[in-house]
């Protein structure tokens, strides 16, 4: 085997004994899972809210235009006026 | 008749093994406490999953220590492994030990980390480049120094080559185990390992590693 590779393997053998500092991530993991769970509950609700707001806006604008037409008694007259002009 | 007795004996042995107290061998079959904690976790028991995390976090972080030398990143990636494991816990089949399953996820998370680094062109070595002749200036004395040097050598390679060499030389897996871990064919592993070793050899020669 190539000398370089032999030395690399010797280094790697020694490197295997190196360990990271001890850590406890269990609380963080549980917290992240809780956040994910909240998001997964909140997301459909958020979409539902968004859908409701959009529907309400469309319905509101339609209702307003309808009200404006019906509440203005002169509106109909102005629509007829061009016919009289002819 | 003899066959029935044989099966009964085998059942008895298996039952005895399964009910052995303190059966928590990480590299053996899935232990009873793992199975119980997994089942409880699937039912939403947070404490059961926290126990699983505490049981295996040392192995997972040790494995990730080969992917990055930054303790903060190791911690972050360890969390990622356990979050991913939880999200796919339903797919876990207890025929294989839980640790083996976790190791596969860990490899995937580590490899993804390298690929992100490579794509952002923010390799750790970019901050501290590998100078020519640096390797033979001083032979590393401690395991940490050796690991640091090996890490910087392998960081010069593309993630795929780095992954195969890490699994071969740092995790001491053979080609069969690597193929199983990565879901590759054994031939692909051999070819990839050969190419990666050639690249590493050229790299070491270029840096005047031992001559």
Short mmCIF file of C-alpha atoms in Angstrom, two decimals:
data_model
loop_
_atom_site.label_atom_id
_atom_site.label_comp_id
_atom_site.label_asym_id
_atom_site.label_seq_id
_atom_site.Cartn_x
_atom_site.Cartn_y
_atom_site.Cartn_z
CA UNK A 1 0.00 0.00 0.00
CA UNK A 2 1.03 3.57 -0.63
CA UNK A 3 3.02 5.07 2.25
CA UNK A 4 0.77 8.13 2.41
CA UNK A 5 -2.30 5.97 2.70
CA UNK A 6 -0.68 3.86 5.41
CA UNK A 7 0.01 6.97 7.43
CA UNK A 8 -3.49 8.23 6.76
CA UNK A 9 -4.95 4.97 8.04
CA UNK A 10 -2.76 5.10 11.13
CA UNK A 11 -4.02 8.62 11.76
CA UNK A 12 -7.61 7.53 11.20
CA UNK A 13 -7.18 4.68 13.70
CA UNK A 14 -6.04 7.18 16.32
CA UNK A 15 -8.78 9.63 15.36
CA UNK A 16 -11.47 7.04 16.13
CA UNK A 17 -10.78 7.46 19.83
CA UNK A 18 -11.65 11.13 19.75
CA UNK A 19 -15.10 11.91 21.14
CA UNK A 20 -17.17 15.10 21.25
CA UNK A 21 -18.00 16.85 24.51
CA UNK A 22 -20.86 15.18 26.38
CA UNK A 23 -24.24 16.73 25.68
CA UNK A 24 -27.88 16.24 26.53
CA UNK A 25 -30.18 17.28 23.70
CA UNK A 26 -33.32 15.52 24.93
CA UNK A 27 -35.02 18.74 26.13
CA UNK A 28 -34.25 20.55 22.89
CA UNK A 29 -35.54 17.63 20.83
CA UNK A 30 -38.79 17.47 22.78
CA UNK A 31 -39.17 21.25 22.48
CA UNK A 32 -38.62 21.14 18.70
CA UNK A 33 -41.16 18.34 18.38
CA UNK A 34 -43.69 20.35 20.40
CA UNK A 35 -43.16 23.36 18.14
CA UNK A 36 -43.60 21.14 15.08
CA UNK A 37 -46.78 19.68 16.56
CA UNK A 38 -48.15 23.17 17.27
CA UNK A 39 -47.33 24.23 13.73
CA UNK A 40 -49.02 21.18 12.28
CA UNK A 41 -52.17 22.05 14.27
CA UNK A 42 -51.94 25.78 13.53
CA UNK A 43 -51.31 25.44 9.80
CA UNK A 44 -54.74 24.06 8.79
CA UNK A 45 -56.36 26.64 11.07
CA UNK A 46 -54.33 29.39 9.43
CA UNK A 47 -55.40 28.24 5.95
CA UNK A 48 -59.01 28.03 7.11
CA UNK A 49 -58.82 31.57 8.51
CA UNK A 50 -57.23 32.85 5.31
CA UNK A 51 -59.92 31.17 3.22
CA UNK A 52 -62.67 32.61 5.40
CA UNK A 53 -61.23 36.12 5.21
CA UNK A 54 -60.96 35.90 1.41
CA UNK A 55 -64.54 34.64 1.07
CA UNK A 56 -65.79 37.35 3.42
CA UNK A 57 -63.98 40.03 1.42
CA UNK A 58 -65.48 38.85 -1.89
CA UNK A 59 -68.97 38.54 -0.38
CA UNK A 60 -68.63 41.95 1.29
CA UNK A 61 -67.60 43.73 -1.90
CA UNK A 62 -70.45 42.07 -3.84
CA UNK A 63 -72.96 42.98 -1.12
CA UNK A 64 -71.72 46.57 -1.06
CA UNK A 65 -72.07 47.00 -4.82
CA UNK A 66 -75.55 45.45 -4.69
CA UNK A 67 -76.54 47.74 -1.81
CA UNK A 68 -75.18 50.77 -3.66
CA UNK A 69 -77.28 49.91 -6.69
CA UNK A 70 -80.47 49.25 -4.78
CA UNK A 71 -80.12 52.16 -2.35
CA UNK A 72 -79.73 54.83 -5.05
CA UNK A 73 -83.17 55.59 -6.61
CA UNK A 74 -81.61 57.84 -9.29
CA UNK A 75 -79.34 55.13 -10.53
CA UNK A 76 -82.04 53.50 -12.60
CA UNK A 77 -83.03 56.83 -14.12
CA UNK A 78 -79.44 57.52 -15.27
CA UNK A 79 -79.34 54.11 -16.86
CA UNK A 80 -82.55 54.91 -18.81
CA UNK A 81 -81.55 58.52 -19.76
CA UNK A 82 -79.36 57.61 -22.76
CA UNK A 83 -82.33 55.78 -24.28
CA UNK A 84 -84.47 58.91 -24.01
CA UNK A 85 -81.75 60.98 -25.65
CA UNK A 86 -81.95 58.83 -28.76
CA UNK B 1 -42.84 -34.59 17.32
CA UNK B 2 -39.13 -33.89 17.80
CA UNK B 3 -39.50 -30.88 15.55
CA UNK B 4 -42.32 -29.52 17.73
CA UNK B 5 -40.19 -29.96 20.85
CA UNK B 6 -37.35 -28.21 19.02
CA UNK B 7 -39.55 -25.24 18.12
CA UNK B 8 -40.83 -25.05 21.71
CA UNK B 9 -37.27 -25.01 22.99
CA UNK B 10 -36.38 -22.30 20.53
CA UNK B 11 -39.44 -20.29 21.56
CA UNK B 12 -38.41 -20.67 25.19
CA UNK B 13 -34.89 -19.46 24.47
CA UNK B 14 -36.20 -16.50 22.45
CA UNK B 15 -38.66 -15.60 25.21
CA UNK B 16 -35.89 -15.81 27.80
CA UNK B 17 -33.66 -13.57 25.70
CA UNK B 18 -36.47 -11.09 25.15
CA UNK B 19 -37.36 -10.90 28.81
CA UNK B 20 -33.78 -10.68 30.04
CA UNK B 21 -33.49 -7.82 32.57
CA UNK B 22 -31.45 -4.79 31.53
CA UNK B 23 -31.44 -5.92 27.95
CA UNK B 24 -30.29 -2.73 26.31
CA UNK B 25 -27.45 -3.82 24.06
CA UNK B 26 -27.20 -1.11 21.45
CA UNK B 27 -25.69 -3.36 18.78
CA UNK B 28 -27.74 -6.45 19.46
CA UNK B 29 -31.42 -7.02 18.76
CA UNK B 30 -33.88 -4.28 19.64
CA UNK B 31 -34.09 -4.30 23.41
CA UNK B 32 -37.35 -4.63 25.28
CA UNK B 33 -37.01 -1.16 26.80
CA UNK B 34 -36.46 0.31 23.33
CA UNK B 35 -39.55 -1.41 22.02
CA UNK B 36 -41.59 -0.16 24.98
CA UNK B 37 -40.29 3.39 24.63
CA UNK B 38 -40.89 3.40 20.88
CA UNK B 39 -44.44 2.16 21.35
CA UNK B 40 -45.08 4.76 24.06
CA UNK B 41 -43.53 7.51 21.91
CA UNK B 42 -45.87 6.62 19.08
CA UNK B 43 -48.73 7.13 21.50
CA UNK B 44 -47.42 10.62 22.29
CA UNK B 45 -45.42 9.92 25.47
CA UNK B 46 -42.74 12.63 25.39
CA UNK B 47 -40.85 11.19 28.34
CA UNK B 48 -40.48 7.86 26.55
CA UNK B 49 -38.94 9.57 23.55
CA UNK B 50 -36.70 11.66 25.81
CA UNK B 51 -35.45 8.38 27.31
CA UNK B 52 -34.65 7.07 23.83
CA UNK B 53 -32.79 10.29 23.02
CA UNK B 54 -30.77 10.10 26.21
CA UNK B 55 -29.99 6.43 25.57
CA UNK B 56 -28.55 6.99 22.10
CA UNK B 57 -27.41 10.61 21.92
CA UNK B 58 -23.81 9.73 22.80
CA UNK B 59 -23.54 7.29 19.87
CA UNK B 60 -25.23 9.69 17.49
CA UNK B 61 -23.10 12.67 18.49
CA UNK B 62 -19.95 10.54 18.28
CA UNK B 63 -20.89 9.60 14.73
CA UNK B 64 -21.63 13.25 13.87
CA UNK B 65 -18.28 14.29 15.31
CA UNK B 66 -16.84 12.86 12.11
CA UNK B 67 -18.95 15.22 10.04
CA UNK B 68 -18.10 18.42 11.85
CA UNK B 69 -15.63 19.41 14.54
CA UNK B 70 -17.78 22.21 15.91
CA UNK B 71 -19.49 21.10 19.15
CA UNK B 72 -22.39 23.51 18.52
CA UNK B 73 -23.01 22.04 15.09
CA UNK B 74 -22.80 18.51 16.45
CA UNK B 75 -25.43 19.40 19.02
CA UNK B 76 -27.66 20.95 16.37
CA UNK B 77 -27.27 17.96 14.04
CA UNK B 78 -27.89 15.52 16.89
CA UNK B 79 -31.19 17.25 17.54
CA UNK B 80 -32.00 17.08 13.84
CA UNK B 81 -31.35 13.33 13.80
CA UNK B 82 -33.74 12.72 16.68
CA UNK B 83 -36.41 15.00 15.26
CA UNK B 84 -36.19 13.20 11.92
CA UNK B 85 -36.20 9.85 13.68
CA UNK B 86 -39.36 10.80 15.56
CA UNK B 87 -41.12 11.95 12.42
CA UNK B 88 -40.45 8.63 10.71
CA UNK B 89 -40.74 6.46 13.82
CA UNK B 90 -43.79 4.73 12.39
CA UNK B 91 -41.67 3.34 9.59
CA UNK B 92 -39.23 1.72 12.02
CA UNK B 93 -39.42 -2.06 12.00
CA UNK B 94 -38.06 -3.58 15.16
CA UNK B 95 -36.36 -6.46 13.34
CA UNK B 96 -33.21 -4.33 13.16
CA UNK B 97 -31.71 -2.72 16.25
CA UNK B 98 -32.90 0.83 16.85
CA UNK B 99 -29.31 2.11 16.83
CA UNK B 100 -28.71 0.75 13.32
CA UNK B 101 -31.77 2.61 12.13
CA UNK B 102 -30.60 5.77 13.90
CA UNK B 103 -27.15 5.43 12.35
CA UNK B 104 -28.67 5.45 8.87
CA UNK B 105 -30.55 8.65 9.67
CA UNK B 106 -27.38 10.12 11.20
CA UNK B 107 -25.40 9.36 8.05
CA UNK B 108 -28.10 11.01 5.95
CA UNK B 109 -28.16 14.11 8.16
CA UNK B 110 -24.35 14.34 8.19
CA UNK B 111 -24.09 13.93 4.45
CA UNK B 112 -26.78 16.56 3.88
CA UNK B 113 -24.82 18.90 6.13
CA UNK B 114 -21.68 18.41 4.01
CA UNK B 115 -23.60 18.96 0.81
CA UNK B 116 -25.09 22.19 2.14
CA UNK B 117 -21.63 23.34 3.12
CA UNK B 118 -20.24 22.44 -0.28
CA UNK B 119 -23.06 24.16 -2.12
CA UNK B 120 -22.58 27.32 -0.08
CA UNK B 121 -18.84 27.01 -0.67
CA UNK B 122 -18.29 27.49 3.02
CA UNK B 123 -16.14 24.53 3.78
CA UNK B 124 -14.55 24.72 7.17
CA UNK B 125 -11.17 24.41 5.50
CA UNK B 126 -11.82 27.61 3.61
CA UNK B 127 -11.25 29.45 6.85
CA UNK B 128 -8.06 27.57 7.53
CA UNK B 129 -6.66 26.33 4.26
CA UNK B 130 -4.65 23.19 3.92
CA UNK B 131 -1.11 24.41 3.37
CA UNK B 132 1.41 22.43 1.44
CA UNK B 133 3.69 20.45 3.67
CA UNK B 134 1.60 21.27 6.72
CA UNK B 135 0.87 17.63 7.43
CA UNK B 136 4.39 16.53 8.16
CA UNK B 137 5.41 19.52 10.21
CA UNK B 138 4.37 17.81 13.42
CA UNK B 139 2.97 14.37 13.97
CA UNK B 140 -0.29 14.72 15.94
CA UNK B 141 0.05 13.39 19.46
CA UNK B 142 -3.50 13.08 20.75
CA UNK B 143 -6.57 11.46 19.27
CA UNK B 144 -8.16 14.91 19.01
CA UNK B 145 -5.22 16.24 16.97
CA UNK B 146 -5.27 13.18 14.74
CA UNK B 147 -9.02 13.56 14.26
CA UNK B 148 -8.63 17.24 13.42
CA UNK B 149 -5.99 16.43 10.81
CA UNK B 150 -8.01 13.61 9.26
CA UNK B 151 -11.05 15.84 9.21
CA UNK B 152 -9.20 18.58 7.35
CA UNK B 153 -7.73 16.10 4.87
CA UNK B 154 -11.11 14.60 4.07
CA UNK B 155 -12.73 18.03 3.89
CA UNK B 156 -10.74 18.64 0.71
CA UNK B 157 -12.74 15.95 -1.07
CA UNK B 158 -16.25 16.19 -2.53
CA UNK B 159 -18.97 15.08 -0.07
CA UNK B 160 -19.58 11.72 -1.75
CA UNK B 161 -15.90 10.70 -1.59
CA UNK B 162 -15.62 12.05 1.90
CA UNK B 163 -18.62 10.04 3.01
CA UNK B 164 -17.28 6.73 1.75
CA UNK B 165 -13.84 7.29 3.27
CA UNK B 166 -15.35 8.40 6.57
CA UNK B 167 -17.44 5.25 6.74
CA UNK B 168 -14.48 3.08 5.73
CA UNK B 169 -11.75 4.57 7.87
CA UNK B 170 -13.45 6.29 10.78
CA UNK B 171 -16.51 4.15 11.31
CA UNK B 172 -14.65 0.99 10.29
CA UNK B 173 -17.47 -0.34 8.12
CA UNK B 174 -16.81 -2.83 5.37
CA UNK B 175 -18.25 -2.44 1.88
CA UNK B 176 -21.29 -4.61 2.70
CA UNK B 177 -22.17 -2.49 5.73
CA UNK B 178 -21.61 0.74 3.77
CA UNK B 179 -23.86 -0.51 0.97
CA UNK B 180 -26.53 -1.32 3.53
CA UNK B 181 -26.13 2.01 5.30
CA UNK B 182 -26.32 4.09 2.12
CA UNK B 183 -28.69 1.94 0.12
CA UNK B 184 -26.08 1.59 -2.63
CA UNK B 185 -24.95 -1.57 -4.40
CA UNK B 186 -21.74 -3.13 -3.15
CA UNK B 187 -20.11 -2.54 -6.53
CA UNK B 188 -20.93 1.14 -6.38
CA UNK B 189 -19.40 1.37 -2.92
CA UNK B 190 -16.22 -0.33 -4.13
CA UNK B 191 -15.92 1.93 -7.16
CA UNK B 192 -16.63 5.05 -5.12
CA UNK B 193 -14.14 3.99 -2.44
CA UNK B 194 -11.46 3.30 -5.04
CA UNK B 195 -11.94 6.71 -6.67
CA UNK B 196 -12.04 8.48 -3.33
CA UNK B 197 -8.83 6.81 -2.21
CA UNK B 198 -7.13 7.78 -5.46
CA UNK B 199 -8.19 11.38 -4.96
CA UNK B 200 -7.00 11.34 -1.37
CA UNK B 201 -3.69 9.80 -2.41
CA UNK B 202 -3.15 12.55 -4.99
CA UNK B 203 -4.11 15.15 -2.44
CA UNK B 204 -1.67 13.79 0.13
CA UNK B 205 1.11 13.65 -2.44
CA UNK B 206 0.40 17.19 -3.52
CA UNK B 207 0.58 18.38 0.05
CA UNK B 208 3.82 16.48 0.62
CA UNK B 209 2.21 14.51 3.38
CA UNK B 210 4.83 11.87 4.20
CA UNK B 211 7.72 12.46 1.90
#
